[in-house]
PDB file of C-alpha atoms and ligand atoms in Angstrom:
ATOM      1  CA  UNK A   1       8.899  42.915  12.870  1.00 84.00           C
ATOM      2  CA  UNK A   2       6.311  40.501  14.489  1.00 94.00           C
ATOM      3  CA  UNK A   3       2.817  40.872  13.181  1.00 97.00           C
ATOM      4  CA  UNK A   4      -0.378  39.934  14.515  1.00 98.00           C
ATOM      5  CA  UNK A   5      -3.436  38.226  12.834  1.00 98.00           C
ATOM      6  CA  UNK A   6      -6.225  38.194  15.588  1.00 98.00           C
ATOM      7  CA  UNK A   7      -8.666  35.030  15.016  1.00 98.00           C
ATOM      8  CA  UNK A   8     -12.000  36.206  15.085  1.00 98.00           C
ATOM      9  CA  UNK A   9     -14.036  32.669  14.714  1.00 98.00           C
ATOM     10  CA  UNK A  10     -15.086  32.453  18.576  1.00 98.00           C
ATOM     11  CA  UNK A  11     -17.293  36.050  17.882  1.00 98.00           C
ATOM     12  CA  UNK A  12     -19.009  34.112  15.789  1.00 98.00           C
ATOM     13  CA  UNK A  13     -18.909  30.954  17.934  1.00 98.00           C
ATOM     14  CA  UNK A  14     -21.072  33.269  20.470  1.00 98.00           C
ATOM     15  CA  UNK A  15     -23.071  34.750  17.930  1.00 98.00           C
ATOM     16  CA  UNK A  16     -24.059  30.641  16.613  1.00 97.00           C
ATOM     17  CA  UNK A  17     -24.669  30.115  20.018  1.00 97.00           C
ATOM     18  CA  UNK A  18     -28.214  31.550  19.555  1.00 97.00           C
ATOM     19  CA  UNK A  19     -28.394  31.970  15.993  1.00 95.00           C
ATOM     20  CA  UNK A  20     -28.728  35.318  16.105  1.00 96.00           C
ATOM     21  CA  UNK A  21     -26.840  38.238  14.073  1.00 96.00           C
ATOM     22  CA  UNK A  22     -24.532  39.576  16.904  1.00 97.00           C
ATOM     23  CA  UNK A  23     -21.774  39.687  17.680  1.00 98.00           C
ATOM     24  CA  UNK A  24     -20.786  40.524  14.125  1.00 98.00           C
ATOM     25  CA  UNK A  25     -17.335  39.316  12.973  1.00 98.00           C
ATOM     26  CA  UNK A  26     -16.942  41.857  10.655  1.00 98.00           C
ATOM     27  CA  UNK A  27     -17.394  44.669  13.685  1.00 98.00           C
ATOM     28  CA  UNK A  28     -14.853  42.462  15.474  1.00 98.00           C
ATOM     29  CA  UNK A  29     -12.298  42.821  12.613  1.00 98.00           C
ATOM     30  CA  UNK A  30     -12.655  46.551  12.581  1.00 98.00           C
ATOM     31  CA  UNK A  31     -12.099  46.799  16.387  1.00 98.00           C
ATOM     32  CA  UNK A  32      -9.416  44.547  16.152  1.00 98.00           C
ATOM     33  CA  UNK A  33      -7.596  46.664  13.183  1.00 98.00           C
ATOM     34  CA  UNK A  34      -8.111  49.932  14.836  1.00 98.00           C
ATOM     35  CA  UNK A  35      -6.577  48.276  18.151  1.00 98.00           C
ATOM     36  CA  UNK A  36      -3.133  47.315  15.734  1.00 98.00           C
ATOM     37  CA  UNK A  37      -3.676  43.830  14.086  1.00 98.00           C
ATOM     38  CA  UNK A  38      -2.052  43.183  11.270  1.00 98.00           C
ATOM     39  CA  UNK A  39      -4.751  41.130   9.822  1.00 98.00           C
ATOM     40  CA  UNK A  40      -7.703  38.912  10.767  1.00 98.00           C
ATOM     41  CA  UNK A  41      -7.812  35.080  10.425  1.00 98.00           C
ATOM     42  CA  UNK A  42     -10.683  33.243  10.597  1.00 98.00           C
ATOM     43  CA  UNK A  43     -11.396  28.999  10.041  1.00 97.00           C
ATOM     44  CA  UNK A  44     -14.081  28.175   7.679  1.00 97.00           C
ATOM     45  CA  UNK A  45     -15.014  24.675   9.244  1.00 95.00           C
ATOM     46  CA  UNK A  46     -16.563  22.081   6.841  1.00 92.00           C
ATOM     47  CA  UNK A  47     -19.343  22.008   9.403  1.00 93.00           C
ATOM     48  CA  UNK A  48     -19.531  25.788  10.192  1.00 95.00           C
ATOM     49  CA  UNK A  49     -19.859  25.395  13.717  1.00 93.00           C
ATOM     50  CA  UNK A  50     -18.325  29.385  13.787  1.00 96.00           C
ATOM     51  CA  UNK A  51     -17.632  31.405  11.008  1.00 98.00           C
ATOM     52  CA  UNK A  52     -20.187  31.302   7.940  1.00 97.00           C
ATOM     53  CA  UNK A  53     -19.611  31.458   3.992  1.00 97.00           C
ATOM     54  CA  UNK A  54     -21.427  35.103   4.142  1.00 97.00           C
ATOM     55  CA  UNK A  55     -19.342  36.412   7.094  1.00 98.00           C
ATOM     56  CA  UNK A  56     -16.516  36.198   4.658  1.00 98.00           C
ATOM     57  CA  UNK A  57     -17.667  38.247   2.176  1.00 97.00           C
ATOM     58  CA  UNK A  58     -18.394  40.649   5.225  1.00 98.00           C
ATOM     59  CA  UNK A  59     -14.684  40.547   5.757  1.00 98.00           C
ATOM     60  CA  UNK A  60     -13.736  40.734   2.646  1.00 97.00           C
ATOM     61  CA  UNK A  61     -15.483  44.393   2.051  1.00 97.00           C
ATOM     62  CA  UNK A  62     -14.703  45.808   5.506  1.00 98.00           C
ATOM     63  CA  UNK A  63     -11.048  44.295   6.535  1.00 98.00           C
ATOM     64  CA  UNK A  64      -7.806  47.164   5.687  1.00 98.00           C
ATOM     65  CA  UNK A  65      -4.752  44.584   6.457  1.00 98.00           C
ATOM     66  CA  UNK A  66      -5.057  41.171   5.152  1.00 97.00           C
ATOM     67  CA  UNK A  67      -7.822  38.376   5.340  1.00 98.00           C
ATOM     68  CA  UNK A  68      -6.198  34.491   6.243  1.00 98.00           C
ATOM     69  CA  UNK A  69      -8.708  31.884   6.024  1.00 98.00           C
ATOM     70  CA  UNK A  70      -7.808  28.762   7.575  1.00 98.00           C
ATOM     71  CA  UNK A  71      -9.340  25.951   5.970  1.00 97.00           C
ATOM     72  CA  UNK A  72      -9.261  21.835   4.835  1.00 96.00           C
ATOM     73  CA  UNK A  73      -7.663  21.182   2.254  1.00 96.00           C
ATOM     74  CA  UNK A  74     -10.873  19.989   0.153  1.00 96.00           C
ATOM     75  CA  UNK A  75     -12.345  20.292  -3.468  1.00 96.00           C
ATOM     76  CA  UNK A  76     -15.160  22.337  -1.612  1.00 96.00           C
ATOM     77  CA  UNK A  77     -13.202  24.691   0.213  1.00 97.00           C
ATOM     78  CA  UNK A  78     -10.552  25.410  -2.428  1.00 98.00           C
ATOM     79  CA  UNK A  79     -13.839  26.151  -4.568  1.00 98.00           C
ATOM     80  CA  UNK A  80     -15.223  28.844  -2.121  1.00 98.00           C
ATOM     81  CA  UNK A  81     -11.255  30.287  -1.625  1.00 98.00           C
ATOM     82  CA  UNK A  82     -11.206  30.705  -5.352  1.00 98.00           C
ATOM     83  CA  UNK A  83     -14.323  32.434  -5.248  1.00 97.00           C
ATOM     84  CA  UNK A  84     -14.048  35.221  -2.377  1.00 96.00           C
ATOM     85  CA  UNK A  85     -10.426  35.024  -2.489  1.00 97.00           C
ATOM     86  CA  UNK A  86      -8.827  36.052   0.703  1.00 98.00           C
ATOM     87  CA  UNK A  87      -5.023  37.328   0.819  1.00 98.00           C
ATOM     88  CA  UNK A  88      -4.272  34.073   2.283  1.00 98.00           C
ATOM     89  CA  UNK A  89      -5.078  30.520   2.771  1.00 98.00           C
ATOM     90  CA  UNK A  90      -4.145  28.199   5.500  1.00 98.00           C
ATOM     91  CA  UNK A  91      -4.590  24.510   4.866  1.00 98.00           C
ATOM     92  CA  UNK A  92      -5.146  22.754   8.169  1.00 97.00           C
ATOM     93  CA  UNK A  93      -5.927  19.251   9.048  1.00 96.00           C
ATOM     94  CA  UNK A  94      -9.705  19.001  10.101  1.00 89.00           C
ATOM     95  CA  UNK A  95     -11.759  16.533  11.515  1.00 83.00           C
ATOM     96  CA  UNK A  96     -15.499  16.254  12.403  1.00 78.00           C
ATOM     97  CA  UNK A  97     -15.383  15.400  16.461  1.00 81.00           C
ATOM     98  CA  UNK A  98     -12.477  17.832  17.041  1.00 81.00           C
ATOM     99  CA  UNK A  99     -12.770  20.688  19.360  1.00 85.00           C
ATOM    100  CA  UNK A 100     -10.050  22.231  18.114  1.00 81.00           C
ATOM    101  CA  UNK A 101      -7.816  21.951  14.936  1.00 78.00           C
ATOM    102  CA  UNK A 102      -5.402  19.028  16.769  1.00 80.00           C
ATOM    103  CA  UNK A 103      -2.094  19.529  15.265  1.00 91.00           C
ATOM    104  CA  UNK A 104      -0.238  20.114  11.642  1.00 96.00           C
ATOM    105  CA  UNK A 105      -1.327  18.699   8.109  1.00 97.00           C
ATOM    106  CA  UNK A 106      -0.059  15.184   7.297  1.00 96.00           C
ATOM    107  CA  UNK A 107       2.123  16.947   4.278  1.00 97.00           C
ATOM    108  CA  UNK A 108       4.056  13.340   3.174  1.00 97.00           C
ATOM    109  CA  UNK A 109       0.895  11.328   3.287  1.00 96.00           C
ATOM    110  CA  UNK A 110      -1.069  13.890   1.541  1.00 96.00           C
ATOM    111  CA  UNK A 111       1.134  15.490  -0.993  1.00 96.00           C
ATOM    112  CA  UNK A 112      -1.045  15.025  -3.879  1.00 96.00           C
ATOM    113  CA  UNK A 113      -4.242  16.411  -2.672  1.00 95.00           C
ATOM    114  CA  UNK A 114      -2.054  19.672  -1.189  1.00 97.00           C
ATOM    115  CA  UNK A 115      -0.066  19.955  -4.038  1.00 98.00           C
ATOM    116  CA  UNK A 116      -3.701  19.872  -5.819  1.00 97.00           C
ATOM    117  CA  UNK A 117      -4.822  22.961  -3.519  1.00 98.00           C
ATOM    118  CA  UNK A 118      -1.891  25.136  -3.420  1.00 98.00           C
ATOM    119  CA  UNK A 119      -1.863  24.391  -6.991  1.00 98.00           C
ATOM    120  CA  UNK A 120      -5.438  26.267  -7.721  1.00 98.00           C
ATOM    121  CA  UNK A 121      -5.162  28.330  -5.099  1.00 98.00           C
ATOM    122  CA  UNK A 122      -2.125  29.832  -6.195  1.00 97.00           C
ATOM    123  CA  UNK A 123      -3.991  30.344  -9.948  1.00 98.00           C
ATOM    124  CA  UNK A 124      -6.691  32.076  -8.390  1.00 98.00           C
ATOM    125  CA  UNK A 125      -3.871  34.565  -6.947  1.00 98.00           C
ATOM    126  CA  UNK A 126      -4.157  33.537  -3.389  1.00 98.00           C
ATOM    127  CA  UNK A 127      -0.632  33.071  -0.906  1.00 98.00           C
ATOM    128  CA  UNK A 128      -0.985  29.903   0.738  1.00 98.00           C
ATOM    129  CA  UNK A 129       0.115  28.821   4.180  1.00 98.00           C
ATOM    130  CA  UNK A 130       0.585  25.113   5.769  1.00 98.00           C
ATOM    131  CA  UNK A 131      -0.224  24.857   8.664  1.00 98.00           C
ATOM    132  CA  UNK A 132       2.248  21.926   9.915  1.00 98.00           C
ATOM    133  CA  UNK A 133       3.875  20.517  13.286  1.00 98.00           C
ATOM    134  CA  UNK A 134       7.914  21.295  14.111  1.00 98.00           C
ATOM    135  CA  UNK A 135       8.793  18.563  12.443  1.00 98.00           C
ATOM    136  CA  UNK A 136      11.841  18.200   9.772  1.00 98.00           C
ATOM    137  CA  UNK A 137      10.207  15.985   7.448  1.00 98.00           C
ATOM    138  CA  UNK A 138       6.897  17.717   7.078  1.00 98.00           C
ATOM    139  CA  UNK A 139       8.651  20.982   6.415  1.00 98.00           C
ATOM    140  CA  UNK A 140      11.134  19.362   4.133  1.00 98.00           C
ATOM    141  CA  UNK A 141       7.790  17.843   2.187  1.00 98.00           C
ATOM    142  CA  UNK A 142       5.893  21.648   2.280  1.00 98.00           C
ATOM    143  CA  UNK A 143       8.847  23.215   0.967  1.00 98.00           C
ATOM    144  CA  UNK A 144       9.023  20.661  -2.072  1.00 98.00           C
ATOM    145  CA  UNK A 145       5.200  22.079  -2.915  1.00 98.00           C
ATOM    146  CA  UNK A 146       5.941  25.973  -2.670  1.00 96.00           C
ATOM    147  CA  UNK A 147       3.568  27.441  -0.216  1.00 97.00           C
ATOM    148  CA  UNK A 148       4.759  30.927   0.345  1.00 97.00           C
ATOM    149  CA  UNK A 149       4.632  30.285   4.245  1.00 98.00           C
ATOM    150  CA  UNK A 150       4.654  27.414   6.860  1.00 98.00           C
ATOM    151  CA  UNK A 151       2.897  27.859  10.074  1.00 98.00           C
ATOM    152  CA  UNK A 152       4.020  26.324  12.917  1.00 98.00           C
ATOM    153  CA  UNK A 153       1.550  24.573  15.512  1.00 98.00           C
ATOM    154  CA  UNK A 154       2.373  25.236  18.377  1.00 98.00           C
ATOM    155  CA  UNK A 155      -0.242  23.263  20.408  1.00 96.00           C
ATOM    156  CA  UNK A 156       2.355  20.912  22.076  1.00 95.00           C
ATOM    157  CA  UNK A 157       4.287  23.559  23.784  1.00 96.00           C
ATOM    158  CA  UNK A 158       1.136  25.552  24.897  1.00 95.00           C
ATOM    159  CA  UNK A 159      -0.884  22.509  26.002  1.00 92.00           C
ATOM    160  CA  UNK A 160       2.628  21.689  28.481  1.00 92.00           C
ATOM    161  CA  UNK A 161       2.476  25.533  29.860  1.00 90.00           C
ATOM    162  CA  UNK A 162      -1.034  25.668  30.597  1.00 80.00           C
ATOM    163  CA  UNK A 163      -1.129  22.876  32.455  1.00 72.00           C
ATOM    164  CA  UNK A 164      -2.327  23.812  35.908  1.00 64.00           C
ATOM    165  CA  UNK A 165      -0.384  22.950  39.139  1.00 62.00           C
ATOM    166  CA  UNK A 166       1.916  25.043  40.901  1.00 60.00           C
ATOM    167  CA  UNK A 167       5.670  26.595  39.518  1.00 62.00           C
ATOM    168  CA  UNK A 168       7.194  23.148  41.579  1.00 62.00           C
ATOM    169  CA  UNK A 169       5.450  20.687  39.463  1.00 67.00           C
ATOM    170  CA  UNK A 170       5.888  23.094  36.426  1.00 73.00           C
ATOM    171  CA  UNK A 171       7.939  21.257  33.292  1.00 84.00           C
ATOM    172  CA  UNK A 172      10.354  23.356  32.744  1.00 86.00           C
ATOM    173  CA  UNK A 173      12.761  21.172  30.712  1.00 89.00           C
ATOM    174  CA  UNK A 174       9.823  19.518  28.962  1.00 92.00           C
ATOM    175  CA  UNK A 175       8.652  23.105  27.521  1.00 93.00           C
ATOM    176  CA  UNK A 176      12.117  24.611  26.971  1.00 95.00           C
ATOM    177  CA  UNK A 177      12.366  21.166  24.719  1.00 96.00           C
ATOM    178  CA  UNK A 178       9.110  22.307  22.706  1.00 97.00           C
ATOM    179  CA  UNK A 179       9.819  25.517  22.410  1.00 97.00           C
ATOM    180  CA  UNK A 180      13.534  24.494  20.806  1.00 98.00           C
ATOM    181  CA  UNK A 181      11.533  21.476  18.273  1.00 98.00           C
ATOM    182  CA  UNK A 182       9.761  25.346  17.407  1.00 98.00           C
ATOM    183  CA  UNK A 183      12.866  27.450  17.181  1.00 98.00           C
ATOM    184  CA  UNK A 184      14.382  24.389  15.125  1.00 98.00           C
ATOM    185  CA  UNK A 185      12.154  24.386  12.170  1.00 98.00           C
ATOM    186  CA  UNK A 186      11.360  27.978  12.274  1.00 98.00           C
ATOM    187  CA  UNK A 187      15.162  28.082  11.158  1.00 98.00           C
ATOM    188  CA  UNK A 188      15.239  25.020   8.975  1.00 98.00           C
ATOM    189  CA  UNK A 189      11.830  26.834   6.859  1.00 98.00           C
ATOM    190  CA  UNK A 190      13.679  30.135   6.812  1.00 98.00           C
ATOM    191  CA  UNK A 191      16.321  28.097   5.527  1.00 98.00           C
ATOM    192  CA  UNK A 192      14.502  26.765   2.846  1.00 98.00           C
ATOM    193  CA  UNK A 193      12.866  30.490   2.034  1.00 98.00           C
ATOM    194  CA  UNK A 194       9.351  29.769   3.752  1.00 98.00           C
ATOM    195  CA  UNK A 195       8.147  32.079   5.527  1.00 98.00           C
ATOM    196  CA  UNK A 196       7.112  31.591   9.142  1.00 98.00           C
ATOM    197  CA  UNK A 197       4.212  32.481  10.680  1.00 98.00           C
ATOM    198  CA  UNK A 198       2.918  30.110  14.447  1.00 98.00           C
ATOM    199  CA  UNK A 199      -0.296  29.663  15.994  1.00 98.00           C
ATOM    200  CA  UNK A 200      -2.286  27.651  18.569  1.00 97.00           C
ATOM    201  CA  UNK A 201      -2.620  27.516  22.417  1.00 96.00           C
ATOM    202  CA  UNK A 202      -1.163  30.273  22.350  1.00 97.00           C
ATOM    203  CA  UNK A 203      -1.740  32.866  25.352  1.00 97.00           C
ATOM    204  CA  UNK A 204      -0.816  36.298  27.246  1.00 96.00           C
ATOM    205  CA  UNK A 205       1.567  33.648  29.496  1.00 94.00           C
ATOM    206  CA  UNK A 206       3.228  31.673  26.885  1.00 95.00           C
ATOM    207  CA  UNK A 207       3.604  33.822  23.665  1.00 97.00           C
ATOM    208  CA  UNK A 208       6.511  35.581  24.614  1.00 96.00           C
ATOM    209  CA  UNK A 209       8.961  33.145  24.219  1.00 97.00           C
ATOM    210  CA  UNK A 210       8.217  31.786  21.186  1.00 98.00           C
ATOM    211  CA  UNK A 211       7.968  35.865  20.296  1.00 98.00           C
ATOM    212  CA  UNK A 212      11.874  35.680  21.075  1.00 97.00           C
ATOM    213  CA  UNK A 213      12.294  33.395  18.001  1.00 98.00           C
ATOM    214  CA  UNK A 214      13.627  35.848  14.920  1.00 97.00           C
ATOM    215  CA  UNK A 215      12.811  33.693  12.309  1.00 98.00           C
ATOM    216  CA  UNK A 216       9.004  33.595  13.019  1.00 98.00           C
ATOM    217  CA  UNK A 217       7.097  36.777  11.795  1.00 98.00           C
ATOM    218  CA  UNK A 218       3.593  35.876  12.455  1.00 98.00           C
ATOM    219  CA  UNK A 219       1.441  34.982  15.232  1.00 98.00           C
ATOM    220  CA  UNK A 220      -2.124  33.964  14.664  1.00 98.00           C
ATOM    221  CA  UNK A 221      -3.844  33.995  17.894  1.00 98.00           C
ATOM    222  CA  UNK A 222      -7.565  33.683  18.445  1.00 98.00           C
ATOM    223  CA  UNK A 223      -9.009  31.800  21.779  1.00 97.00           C
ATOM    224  CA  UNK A 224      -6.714  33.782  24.666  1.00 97.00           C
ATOM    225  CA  UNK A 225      -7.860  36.874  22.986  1.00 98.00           C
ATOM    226  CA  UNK A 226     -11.322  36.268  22.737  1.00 98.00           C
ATOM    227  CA  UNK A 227     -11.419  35.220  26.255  1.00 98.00           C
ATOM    228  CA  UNK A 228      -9.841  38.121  27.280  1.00 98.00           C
ATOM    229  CA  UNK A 229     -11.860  40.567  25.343  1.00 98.00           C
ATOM    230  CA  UNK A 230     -14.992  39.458  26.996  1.00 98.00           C
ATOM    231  CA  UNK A 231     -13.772  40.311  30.396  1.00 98.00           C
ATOM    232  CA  UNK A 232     -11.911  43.593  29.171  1.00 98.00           C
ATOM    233  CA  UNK A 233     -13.290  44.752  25.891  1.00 98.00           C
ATOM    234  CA  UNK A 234     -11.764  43.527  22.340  1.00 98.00           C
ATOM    235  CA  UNK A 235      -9.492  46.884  21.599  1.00 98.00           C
ATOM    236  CA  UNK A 236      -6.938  46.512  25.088  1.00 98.00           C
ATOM    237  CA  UNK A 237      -6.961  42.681  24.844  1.00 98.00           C
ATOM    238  CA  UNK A 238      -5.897  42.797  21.148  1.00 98.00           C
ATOM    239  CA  UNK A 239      -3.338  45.916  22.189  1.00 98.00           C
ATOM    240  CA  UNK A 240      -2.012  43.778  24.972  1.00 98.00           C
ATOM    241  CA  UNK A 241      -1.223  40.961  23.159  1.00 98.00           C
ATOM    242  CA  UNK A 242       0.403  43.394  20.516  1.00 97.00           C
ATOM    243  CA  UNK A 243       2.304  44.610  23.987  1.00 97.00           C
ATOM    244  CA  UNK A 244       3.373  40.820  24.779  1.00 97.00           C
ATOM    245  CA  UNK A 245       4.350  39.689  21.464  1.00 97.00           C
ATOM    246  CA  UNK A 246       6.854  43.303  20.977  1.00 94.00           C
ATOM    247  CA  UNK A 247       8.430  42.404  24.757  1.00 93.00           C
ATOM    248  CA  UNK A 248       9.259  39.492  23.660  1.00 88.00           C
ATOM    249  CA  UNK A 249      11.592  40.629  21.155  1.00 82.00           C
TER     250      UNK A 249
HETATM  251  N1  PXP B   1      -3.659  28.692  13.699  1.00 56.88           N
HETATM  252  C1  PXP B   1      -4.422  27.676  13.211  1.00 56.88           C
HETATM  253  C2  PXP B   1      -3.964  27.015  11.957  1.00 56.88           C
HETATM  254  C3  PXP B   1      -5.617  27.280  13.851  1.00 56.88           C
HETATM  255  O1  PXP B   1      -6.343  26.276  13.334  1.00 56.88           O
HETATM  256  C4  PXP B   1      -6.028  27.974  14.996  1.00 56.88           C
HETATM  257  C5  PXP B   1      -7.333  27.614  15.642  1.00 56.88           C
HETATM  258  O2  PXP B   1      -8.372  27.936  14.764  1.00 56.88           O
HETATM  259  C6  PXP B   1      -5.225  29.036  15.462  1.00 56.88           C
HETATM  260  C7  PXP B   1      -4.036  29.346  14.817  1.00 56.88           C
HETATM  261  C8  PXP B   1      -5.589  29.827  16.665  1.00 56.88           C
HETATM  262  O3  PXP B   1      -5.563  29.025  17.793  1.00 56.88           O
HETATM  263  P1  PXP B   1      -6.076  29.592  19.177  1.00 56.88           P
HETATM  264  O4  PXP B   1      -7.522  29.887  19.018  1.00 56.88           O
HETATM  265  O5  PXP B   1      -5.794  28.484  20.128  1.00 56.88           O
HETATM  266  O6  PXP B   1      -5.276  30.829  19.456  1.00 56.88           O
END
């Protein structure tokens, strides 16, 4: 069974736009539910360029699946997990001049201050996630500290499908590579009893083969769907990803 966590931050990245109150996330969530997510992720940022501290608490009340909150692994942010506690925590790598969270958590160079995080984290009776590349060694290192889950970035693969040009010029071999490096360490976590969830780039043209790997059981997808939604309402662009992720089983 796949499941679906729909990533609600760029609702709020429109509603920061004008620093207004709408679009509200936590309406967003609901939509998103009703249309068959399986929960709702969302990246508190150390500069809160999207999602606020208060939208979370929105979530918190309103949200029937599960609440994943993507976040740095910092004193600060560990403090505010602990605090509004979420089902589930994903520690990402963040920097300040970053568009976008740019690949997985350095897990061997920062063991101590993730084993720190998973450590209170896991007191405060939180899951927590890692959000890593599909590399051997980093998931080798994250299963050493006992998250519950792994997810897999799959920027790399999505950033070589999306590249625009026509199907001659398309990199075939290049993105059947990525998506093995993917299928790889989704088995080697399973292996190690991690659970598997992936996430980033990812889009209506490029989910479904990475759908098509067993071992992974979550997707957390937030950009393409956003996008989507604002063209063709939230409910049928959240149902037709549902629709692409299931055909690619
Ligand atoms: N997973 C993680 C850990 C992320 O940081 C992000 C981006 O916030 C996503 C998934 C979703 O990526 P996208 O918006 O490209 O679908």
């Amino acid at each position: 069974m796949i499941r679906l966590n729909v990533n609600i931050d760029h609702i709020a990245t429109i509603r920061q736009a004008r620093r207004t109150n709408e679009p509200n996330p936590a309406a967003a969530a609901v939509i998103c539910e009703l249309a068959g997510a399986d929960g709702i992720t969302t990246h508190l940022r150390s500069d809160r360029r999207h999602i606020q501290d208060y939208d979370l608490i929105a979530l918190k009340q309103v949200i029937v699946t599960h609440l994943n909150v993507e976040m740095a692994a910092t004193p600060e942010m560990v403090e505010i997990a602990c605090r509004l506690k979420p089902d589930v925590v994903t520690l990402v790598p963040e920097s300040p001049q970053e568009i976008t969270t740019e690949g997985g958590l350095d897990v061997i160079g920062r063991r101590g201050e993730i084993r720190e995080s998973i450590r209170k984290l896991r007191e405060a009776g939180i899951f927590v996630s890692l959000f890593i590349d599909p590399d051997h060694r980093q998931i080798e290192a994250s299963a050493a500290l006992e998250p519950f889950q792994i997810e897999i970035c799959s920027a790399n693969y999505a950033k070589l499908n999306e590249q625009p040009g026509d199907l001659t010029v398309r990199r075939t071999e290049e993105i059947g590579q990525e998506l093995e490096r993917i299928r790889s360490a989704a088995n080697l976590a399973t292996s190690l009893n991690l659970k598997v969830a992936v996430g980033h780039g990812l889009t209506y043209r490029n989910a479904g083969p990475v759908a098509g790997i067993k071992a992974i059981e979550e997707f957390n997808i937030g950009h393409n769907i956003i996008a989507r939604a604002s063209l063709v309402g939230l409910e049928r662009a959240v149902r037709e990803m549902k629709e692409c992720l299931m055909g690619g089983r």
